[in-house]
Amino acid sequence: MRYDYLIVGSGLYGAIFAHEATKKGKKVLVVDKRPNIAGNIYTKEVEGINVHEYGAHIFHTNNKKVWEYVNQFAEFNRFTNSPVANYKGELYSLPFNMYTFNKMWGVATPEEATKKIEEQRKEITHEPTNLEEQAIYEKLIKGYTEKQWGRDCKDLPSFIIKRLPVRLTFDNNYFNALYQGIPVGGYTKMVENMLEGIEVRLNTDYLENKEELDQLADKVVYTGPIDAYFNYQLGTLEYRSVRFETELLDIPNFQGNAAVNYTDRETPWTRIIDSYFKRIQFRMETRG
């Protein structure tokens, strides 16, 4: 059979492209080297809990059109990401907001917090060249980031920290997006709905069968690692990797919050994600 599109990867991009192309009357084949659809947003049910196999994913957008689009395929819950930082037993609100500043410095107003931030900024007399110089919150950034990236903060660019929100309000909504949540039933079910009626071949490695698969379609949409596609001709890209350890705990409440970041360097994991109802604990540890 001849296809208009061969789509490599059944993650969010591949599934949406396949759905839209099919709606326009195109013949589509989706291949994925994994034994399941949904790529890195794959979820599987364990004891009635939809476990995010590759780390937690929270859908968030300010675009109403995007929100209405994804709601075609799944009902979303009202989950809001409000992580907590644990530094050697000290708990801080994330992202950086007035709760954080009050706990760290004892300030109670935005004016006091701004004054304290400016005082610390004056200690840096030149443009920050690395993450260690940029981050004034050693308790919340340094150890956590070094575990995540597997290297000293001196070796990381300063722009990494600038993506984290800083608010002079008592608001610990991490994304601050108008629309956010997680699909009821899990992301896999959502992707399954996107791919309804579309041919999907799992356990199929495109790069190992490239010549044969390319002959099946007029065009190829590739969503995998770009360095692998070009056979690492320019070397291997550095991807941040994590290792997941899971536990099923028979207790009513493990940590009181869905996500707790462990920011000291000595704790061997970066984050514990705790589900609700029955307890599933995820420890996420970065390898260098």
Tab-separated table of N, CA, C and O in Angstrom, residues 179-281:
chain	number	residue	atom	x	y	z
A	179	TYR	N	-5.360	28.046	30.841
A	179	TYR	CA	-5.893	26.695	30.759
A	179	TYR	C	-4.791	25.705	31.120
A	179	TYR	O	-3.700	25.762	30.546
A	180	GLN	N	-5.073	24.795	32.042
A	180	GLN	CA	-4.095	23.771	32.379
A	180	GLN	C	-4.773	22.580	33.041
A	180	GLN	O	-5.852	22.697	33.614
A	181	GLY	N	-4.134	21.438	32.925
A	181	GLY	CA	-4.674	20.226	33.520
A	181	GLY	C	-4.023	18.991	32.926
A	181	GLY	O	-3.073	19.076	32.142
A	182	ILE	N	-4.539	17.826	33.326
A	182	ILE	CA	-4.049	16.530	32.857
A	182	ILE	C	-5.262	15.753	32.343
A	182	ILE	O	-6.326	15.787	32.969
A	183	PRO	N	-5.136	15.052	31.227
A	183	PRO	CA	-6.286	14.323	30.691
A	183	PRO	C	-6.824	13.281	31.666
A	183	PRO	O	-6.052	12.484	32.218
A	184	VAL	N	-8.123	13.294	31.876
A	184	VAL	CA	-8.762	12.248	32.666
A	184	VAL	C	-8.650	10.947	31.875
A	184	VAL	O	-9.040	10.881	30.718
A	185	GLY	N	-8.101	9.922	32.493
A	185	GLY	CA	-7.879	8.668	31.776
A	185	GLY	C	-6.467	8.538	31.232
A	185	GLY	O	-6.103	7.489	30.704
A	186	GLY	N	-5.671	9.620	31.337
A	186	GLY	CA	-4.273	9.544	30.925
A	186	GLY	C	-4.024	10.011	29.503
A	186	GLY	O	-4.933	10.054	28.664
A	187	TYR	N	-2.776	10.367	29.241
A	187	TYR	CA	-2.394	10.859	27.917
A	187	TYR	C	-2.485	9.772	26.854
A	187	TYR	O	-2.774	10.057	25.684
A	188	THR	N	-2.234	8.526	27.217
A	188	THR	CA	-2.280	7.466	26.214
A	188	THR	C	-3.667	7.358	25.593
A	188	THR	O	-3.812	7.200	24.379
A	189	LYS	N	-4.684	7.483	26.436
A	189	LYS	CA	-6.054	7.434	25.923
A	189	LYS	C	-6.315	8.613	24.991
A	189	LYS	O	-6.974	8.460	23.951
A	190	MET	N	-5.786	9.785	25.332
A	190	MET	CA	-5.959	10.953	24.485
A	190	MET	C	-5.312	10.733	23.107
A	190	MET	O	-5.914	11.007	22.066
A	191	VAL	N	-4.093	10.218	23.101
A	191	VAL	CA	-3.388	9.968	21.837
A	191	VAL	C	-4.089	8.858	21.051
A	191	VAL	O	-4.176	8.910	19.819
A	192	GLU	N	-4.590	7.869	21.762
A	192	GLU	CA	-5.343	6.793	21.112
A	192	GLU	C	-6.541	7.365	20.360
A	192	GLU	O	-6.840	6.951	19.228
A	193	ASN	N	-7.210	8.335	20.951
A	193	ASN	CA	-8.349	8.977	20.284
A	193	ASN	C	-7.895	9.771	19.066
A	193	ASN	O	-8.601	9.824	18.052
A	194	MET	N	-6.730	10.406	19.152
A	194	MET	CA	-6.195	11.136	17.997
A	194	MET	C	-5.897	10.192	16.835
A	194	MET	O	-6.066	10.552	15.665
A	195	LEU	N	-5.442	8.994	17.170
A	195	LEU	CA	-5.008	8.046	16.136
A	195	LEU	C	-6.102	7.061	15.720
A	195	LEU	O	-5.822	6.109	14.995
A	196	GLU	N	-7.325	7.319	16.150
A	196	GLU	CA	-8.425	6.410	15.815
A	196	GLU	C	-8.577	6.272	14.300
A	196	GLU	O	-8.638	7.253	13.567
A	197	GLY	N	-8.604	5.020	13.837
A	197	GLY	CA	-8.773	4.747	12.412
A	197	GLY	C	-7.515	4.889	11.590
A	197	GLY	O	-7.554	4.755	10.360
A	198	ILE	N	-6.376	5.164	12.230
A	198	ILE	CA	-5.098	5.367	11.529
A	198	ILE	C	-4.195	4.154	11.755
A	198	ILE	O	-4.098	3.646	12.874
A	199	GLU	N	-3.542	3.691	10.711
A	199	GLU	CA	-2.657	2.535	10.831
A	199	GLU	C	-1.403	2.907	11.624
A	199	GLU	O	-0.718	3.879	11.307
A	200	VAL	N	-1.110	2.122	12.646
A	200	VAL	CA	0.060	2.342	13.491
A	200	VAL	C	0.839	1.039	13.593
A	200	VAL	O	0.267	-0.022	13.878
A	201	ARG	N	2.143	1.107	13.371
A	201	ARG	CA	3.017	-0.058	13.533
A	201	ARG	C	3.985	0.223	14.682
A	201	ARG	O	4.828	1.118	14.581
A	202	LEU	N	3.844	-0.548	15.755
A	202	LEU	CA	4.724	-0.403	16.901
A	202	LEU	C	5.914	-1.351	16.778
A	202	LEU	O	5.969	-2.179	15.866
A	203	ASN	N	6.883	-1.205	17.691
A	203	ASN	CA	8.101	-2.027	17.656
A	203	ASN	C	8.780	-1.959	16.290
A	203	ASN	O	9.355	-2.941	15.811
A	204	THR	N	8.695	-0.790	15.671
A	204	THR	CA	9.259	-0.602	14.328
A	204	THR	C	10.265	0.537	14.366
A	204	THR	O	9.888	1.701	14.534
A	205	ASP	N	11.528	0.212	14.237
A	205	ASP	CA	12.599	1.210	14.293
A	205	ASP	C	12.811	1.791	12.895
A	205	ASP	O	13.319	1.109	11.998
A	206	TYR	N	12.425	3.038	12.730
A	206	TYR	CA	12.524	3.671	11.411
A	206	TYR	C	13.953	3.718	10.909
A	206	TYR	O	14.224	3.405	9.740
A	207	LEU	N	14.900	4.121	11.744
A	207	LEU	CA	16.277	4.306	11.301
A	207	LEU	C	16.935	2.989	10.917
A	207	LEU	O	17.820	2.963	10.062
A	208	GLU	N	16.495	1.897	11.516
A	208	GLU	CA	17.041	0.589	11.141
A	208	GLU	C	16.407	0.061	9.855
A	208	GLU	O	16.947	-0.846	9.220
A	209	ASN	N	15.252	0.603	9.494
A	209	ASN	CA	14.538	0.134	8.298
A	209	ASN	C	14.204	1.303	7.376
A	209	ASN	O	13.190	1.287	6.692
A	210	LYS	N	15.071	2.305	7.391
A	210	LYS	CA	14.779	3.562	6.706
A	210	LYS	C	14.527	3.381	5.208
A	210	LYS	O	13.544	3.892	4.661
A	211	GLU	N	15.393	2.676	4.546
A	211	GLU	CA	15.267	2.535	3.090
A	211	GLU	C	13.951	1.867	2.717
A	211	GLU	O	13.248	2.317	1.803
A	212	GLU	N	13.612	0.815	3.439
A	212	GLU	CA	12.371	0.089	3.159
A	212	GLU	C	11.137	0.936	3.462
A	212	GLU	O	10.201	1.010	2.659
A	213	LEU	N	11.152	1.623	4.610
A	213	LEU	CA	9.989	2.411	5.013
A	213	LEU	C	9.805	3.649	4.146
A	213	LEU	O	8.670	4.060	3.853
A	214	ASP	N	10.911	4.261	3.726
A	214	ASP	CA	10.811	5.452	2.883
A	214	ASP	C	10.108	5.169	1.556
A	214	ASP	O	9.510	6.076	0.958
A	215	GLN	N	10.180	3.929	1.110
A	215	GLN	CA	9.554	3.570	-0.153
A	215	GLN	C	8.028	3.503	-0.064
A	215	GLN	O	7.336	3.467	-1.080
A	216	LEU	N	7.515	3.526	1.173
A	216	LEU	CA	6.075	3.347	1.354
A	216	LEU	C	5.273	4.627	1.221
A	216	LEU	O	4.046	4.580	1.064
A	217	ALA	N	5.957	5.783	1.306
A	217	ALA	CA	5.197	7.040	1.359
A	217	ALA	C	5.841	8.118	0.503
A	217	ALA	O	7.044	8.085	0.218
A	218	ASP	N	5.024	9.085	0.115
A	218	ASP	CA	5.528	10.216	-0.665
A	218	ASP	C	6.368	11.152	0.197
A	218	ASP	O	7.352	11.720	-0.269
A	219	LYS	N	5.960	11.338	1.466
A	219	LYS	CA	6.671	12.243	2.360
A	219	LYS	C	6.836	11.605	3.734
A	219	LYS	O	5.993	10.814	4.162
A	220	VAL	N	7.913	11.980	4.412
A	220	VAL	CA	8.203	11.462	5.747
A	220	VAL	C	8.173	12.620	6.745
A	220	VAL	O	8.770	13.675	6.503
A	221	VAL	N	7.478	12.424	7.852
A	221	VAL	CA	7.494	13.373	8.969
A	221	VAL	C	8.222	12.677	10.108
A	221	VAL	O	7.721	11.714	10.687
A	222	TYR	N	9.418	13.166	10.422
A	222	TYR	CA	10.265	12.522	11.432
A	222	TYR	C	10.241	13.326	12.721
A	222	TYR	O	10.511	14.528	12.717
A	223	THR	N	9.918	12.681	13.840
A	223	THR	CA	9.832	13.388	15.124
A	223	THR	C	10.828	12.849	16.155
A	223	THR	O	10.702	13.169	17.339
A	224	GLY	N	11.802	12.083	15.712
A	224	GLY	CA	12.771	11.509	16.639
A	224	GLY	C	13.986	12.398	16.846
A	224	GLY	O	14.026	13.549	16.391
A	225	PRO	N	15.013	11.879	17.539
A	225	PRO	CA	16.241	12.643	17.798
A	225	PRO	C	16.933	13.044	16.491
A	225	PRO	O	17.177	12.207	15.621
A	226	ILE	N	17.242	14.332	16.363
A	226	ILE	CA	17.787	14.833	15.103
A	226	ILE	C	19.208	14.336	14.863
A	226	ILE	O	19.609	14.114	13.715
A	227	ASP	N	20.001	14.139	15.928
A	227	ASP	CA	21.368	13.653	15.730
A	227	ASP	C	21.362	12.216	15.226
A	227	ASP	O	22.194	11.828	14.396
A	228	ALA	N	20.408	11.411	15.700
A	228	ALA	CA	20.305	10.027	15.237
A	228	ALA	C	19.900	9.970	13.766
A	228	ALA	O	20.384	9.130	13.004
A	229	TYR	N	19.014	10.889	13.364
A	229	TYR	CA	18.555	10.902	11.968
A	229	TYR	C	19.727	11.093	11.013
A	229	TYR	O	19.783	10.471	9.942
A	230	PHE	N	20.675	11.941	11.385
A	230	PHE	CA	21.843	12.191	10.532
A	230	PHE	C	23.027	11.310	10.911
A	230	PHE	O	24.184	11.623	10.589
A	231	ASN	N	22.709	10.197	11.587
A	231	ASN	CA	23.715	9.192	11.913
A	231	ASN	C	24.902	9.779	12.676
A	231	ASN	O	26.044	9.372	12.490
A	232	TYR	N	24.620	10.759	13.519
A	232	TYR	CA	25.620	11.361	14.419
A	232	TYR	C	26.831	11.907	13.655
A	232	TYR	O	27.960	11.879	14.148
A	233	GLN	N	26.602	12.410	12.455
A	233	GLN	CA	27.707	12.927	11.635
A	233	GLN	C	28.424	14.093	12.301
A	233	GLN	O	29.622	14.304	12.086
A	234	LEU	N	27.701	14.888	13.078
A	234	LEU	CA	28.302	16.030	13.782
A	234	LEU	C	28.462	15.746	15.270
A	234	LEU	O	28.634	16.672	16.070
A	235	GLY	N	28.399	14.486	15.647
A	235	GLY	CA	28.531	14.117	17.054
A	235	GLY	C	27.174	13.845	17.690
A	235	GLY	O	26.131	13.899	17.040
A	236	THR	N	27.210	13.575	18.977
A	236	THR	CA	26.002	13.249	19.732
A	236	THR	C	25.541	14.461	20.532
A	236	THR	O	26.340	15.077	21.247
A	237	LEU	N	24.291	14.823	20.399
A	237	LEU	CA	23.745	15.914	21.197
A	237	LEU	C	23.627	15.480	22.656
A	237	LEU	O	23.356	14.313	22.942
A	238	GLU	N	23.816	16.416	23.554
A	238	GLU	CA	23.709	16.113	24.972
A	238	GLU	C	22.260	16.277	25.415
A	238	GLU	O	21.721	17.384	25.416
A	239	TYR	N	21.641	15.181	25.747
A	239	TYR	CA	20.270	15.211	26.237
A	239	TYR	C	20.279	15.005	27.744
A	239	TYR	O	20.989	14.132	28.253
A	240	ARG	N	19.508	15.811	28.451
A	240	ARG	CA	19.384	15.603	29.888
A	240	ARG	C	18.578	14.333	30.115
A	240	ARG	O	17.476	14.183	29.589
A	241	SER	N	19.114	13.403	30.879
A	241	SER	CA	18.436	12.131	31.090
A	241	SER	C	18.063	11.961	32.554
A	241	SER	O	18.689	12.534	33.444
A	242	VAL	N	17.029	11.181	32.799
A	242	VAL	CA	16.599	10.909	34.160
A	242	VAL	C	16.336	9.414	34.320
A	242	VAL	O	16.034	8.717	33.349
A	243	ARG	N	16.487	8.952	35.534
A	243	ARG	CA	16.163	7.566	35.859
A	243	ARG	C	14.995	7.584	36.837
A	243	ARG	O	14.986	8.341	37.797
A	244	PHE	N	14.000	6.737	36.594
A	244	PHE	CA	12.790	6.729	37.400
A	244	PHE	C	12.748	5.498	38.303
A	244	PHE	O	12.971	4.383	37.842
A	245	GLU	N	12.483	5.710	39.572
A	245	GLU	CA	12.224	4.626	40.509
A	245	GLU	C	10.801	4.795	41.019
A	245	GLU	O	10.386	5.900	41.368
A	246	THR	N	10.025	3.716	41.068
A	246	THR	CA	8.633	3.819	41.484
A	246	THR	C	8.364	2.956	42.703
A	246	THR	O	8.967	1.889	42.881
A	247	GLU	N	7.464	3.440	43.540
A	247	GLU	CA	7.008	2.702	44.708
A	247	GLU	C	5.505	2.855	44.841
A	247	GLU	O	4.970	3.936	44.605
A	248	LEU	N	4.842	1.789	45.224
A	248	LEU	CA	3.424	1.833	45.547
A	248	LEU	C	3.312	1.763	47.064
A	248	LEU	O	3.733	0.784	47.680
A	249	LEU	N	2.786	2.830	47.678
A	249	LEU	CA	2.766	2.954	49.132
A	249	LEU	C	1.342	2.873	49.660
A	249	LEU	O	0.458	3.584	49.175
A	250	ASP	N	1.122	2.044	50.645
A	250	ASP	CA	-0.204	1.858	51.219
A	250	ASP	C	-0.385	2.815	52.396
A	250	ASP	O	-0.509	2.415	53.554
A	251	ILE	N	-0.379	4.124	52.097
A	251	ILE	CA	-0.601	5.150	53.107
A	251	ILE	C	-1.522	6.207	52.509
A	251	ILE	O	-1.559	6.377	51.285
A	252	PRO	N	-2.267	6.939	53.337
A	252	PRO	CA	-3.251	7.888	52.803
A	252	PRO	C	-2.649	9.129	52.173
A	252	PRO	O	-3.253	9.735	51.292
A	253	ASN	N	-1.457	9.538	52.605
A	253	ASN	CA	-0.858	10.771	52.066
A	253	ASN	C	0.640	10.729	52.326
A	253	ASN	O	1.078	10.709	53.473
A	254	PHE	N	1.423	10.722	51.273
A	254	PHE	CA	2.869	10.560	51.437
A	254	PHE	C	3.586	11.868	51.719
A	254	PHE	O	4.374	11.981	52.644
A	255	GLN	N	3.336	12.901	50.911
A	255	GLN	CA	4.116	14.125	51.075
A	255	GLN	C	3.289	15.402	51.060
A	255	GLN	O	3.824	16.496	51.195
A	256	GLY	N	1.985	15.287	50.902
A	256	GLY	CA	1.125	16.459	51.005
A	256	GLY	C	1.086	17.339	49.781
A	256	GLY	O	0.368	18.341	49.753
A	257	ASN	N	1.827	16.987	48.743
A	257	ASN	CA	1.846	17.781	47.508
A	257	ASN	C	2.207	16.865	46.350
A	257	ASN	O	2.947	15.887	46.521
A	258	ALA	N	1.681	17.180	45.166
A	258	ALA	CA	1.940	16.313	44.017
A	258	ALA	C	3.417	16.262	43.648
A	258	ALA	O	3.945	15.207	43.307
A	259	ALA	N	4.108	17.413	43.709
A	259	ALA	CA	5.519	17.468	43.304
A	259	ALA	C	6.355	18.169	44.360
A	259	ALA	O	6.054	19.290	44.752
A	260	VAL	N	7.405	17.488	44.809
A	260	VAL	CA	8.362	18.077	45.740
A	260	VAL	C	9.756	17.933	45.137
A	260	VAL	O	10.191	16.826	44.806
A	261	ASN	N	10.443	19.064	44.959
A	261	ASN	CA	11.808	19.073	44.446
A	261	ASN	C	12.795	19.017	45.611
A	261	ASN	O	12.663	19.789	46.562
A	262	TYR	N	13.774	18.154	45.529
A	262	TYR	CA	14.795	18.038	46.567
A	262	TYR	C	16.040	18.770	46.076
A	262	TYR	O	16.739	18.303	45.186
A	263	THR	N	16.278	19.949	46.647
A	263	THR	CA	17.237	20.879	46.055
A	263	THR	C	18.644	20.788	46.620
A	263	THR	O	19.543	21.443	46.112
A	264	ASP	N	18.856	20.012	47.684
A	264	ASP	CA	20.225	19.864	48.177
A	264	ASP	C	20.970	18.839	47.341
A	264	ASP	O	20.375	17.924	46.770
A	265	ARG	N	22.266	19.009	47.271
A	265	ARG	CA	23.098	18.157	46.412
A	265	ARG	C	23.201	16.736	46.943
A	265	ARG	O	23.373	15.788	46.182
A	266	GLU	N	23.042	16.568	48.262
A	266	GLU	CA	23.288	15.265	48.875
A	266	GLU	C	22.160	14.258	48.634
A	266	GLU	O	22.408	13.054	48.531
A	267	THR	N	20.920	14.738	48.548
A	267	THR	CA	19.801	13.822	48.265
A	267	THR	C	19.968	13.263	46.859
A	267	THR	O	20.113	14.021	45.901
A	268	PRO	N	19.954	11.935	46.688
A	268	PRO	CA	20.299	11.345	45.389
A	268	PRO	C	19.236	11.466	44.312
A	268	PRO	O	19.458	11.048	43.189
A	269	TRP	N	18.052	11.986	44.640
A	269	TRP	CA	17.041	12.188	43.602
A	269	TRP	C	16.689	13.665	43.512
A	269	TRP	O	16.919	14.435	44.437
A	270	THR	N	16.131	14.060	42.383
A	270	THR	CA	15.790	15.465	42.168
A	270	THR	C	14.356	15.775	42.573
A	270	THR	O	14.059	16.872	43.018
A	271	ARG	N	13.458	14.810	42.433
A	271	ARG	CA	12.044	15.126	42.613
A	271	ARG	C	11.272	13.871	42.975
A	271	ARG	O	11.606	12.775	42.522
A	272	ILE	N	10.257	14.025	43.802
A	272	ILE	CA	9.297	12.951	44.052
A	272	ILE	C	7.927	13.441	43.609
A	272	ILE	O	7.484	14.515	44.013
A	273	ILE	N	7.304	12.660	42.757
A	273	ILE	CA	5.954	12.966	42.282
A	273	ILE	C	5.011	11.973	42.929
A	273	ILE	O	5.202	10.758	42.830
A	274	ASP	N	4.001	12.480	43.593
A	274	ASP	CA	3.100	11.667	44.388
A	274	ASP	C	1.700	11.791	43.824
A	274	ASP	O	1.175	12.894	43.671
A	275	SER	N	1.086	10.652	43.497
A	275	SER	CA	-0.272	10.692	42.981
A	275	SER	C	-1.257	10.835	44.128
A	275	SER	O	-0.906	10.721	45.296
A	276	TYR	N	-2.509	11.051	43.758
A	276	TYR	CA	-3.551	11.159	44.756
A	276	TYR	C	-4.321	9.842	44.852
A	276	TYR	O	-4.202	8.975	44.009
A	277	PHE	N	-5.122	9.720	45.864
A	277	PHE	CA	-5.908	8.532	46.161
A	277	PHE	C	-4.964	7.429	46.622
A	277	PHE	O	-4.488	7.461	47.734
A	278	LYS	N	-4.663	6.457	45.790
A	278	LYS	CA	-3.644	5.496	46.170
A	278	LYS	C	-2.295	6.144	45.925
A	278	LYS	O	-2.141	6.999	45.071
A	279	ARG	N	-1.269	5.698	46.663
A	279	ARG	CA	0.003	6.403	46.621
A	279	ARG	C	0.965	5.758	45.648
A	279	ARG	O	1.324	4.606	45.803
A	280	ILE	N	1.405	6.522	44.671
A	280	ILE	CA	2.514	6.065	43.838
A	280	ILE	C	3.595	7.116	43.941
A	280	ILE	O	3.343	8.296	43.721
A	281	GLN	N	4.783	6.713	44.285
A	281	GLN	CA	5.882	7.648	44.483
A	281	GLN	C	6.881	7.494	43.341
A	281	GLN	O	7.256	6.387	42.979
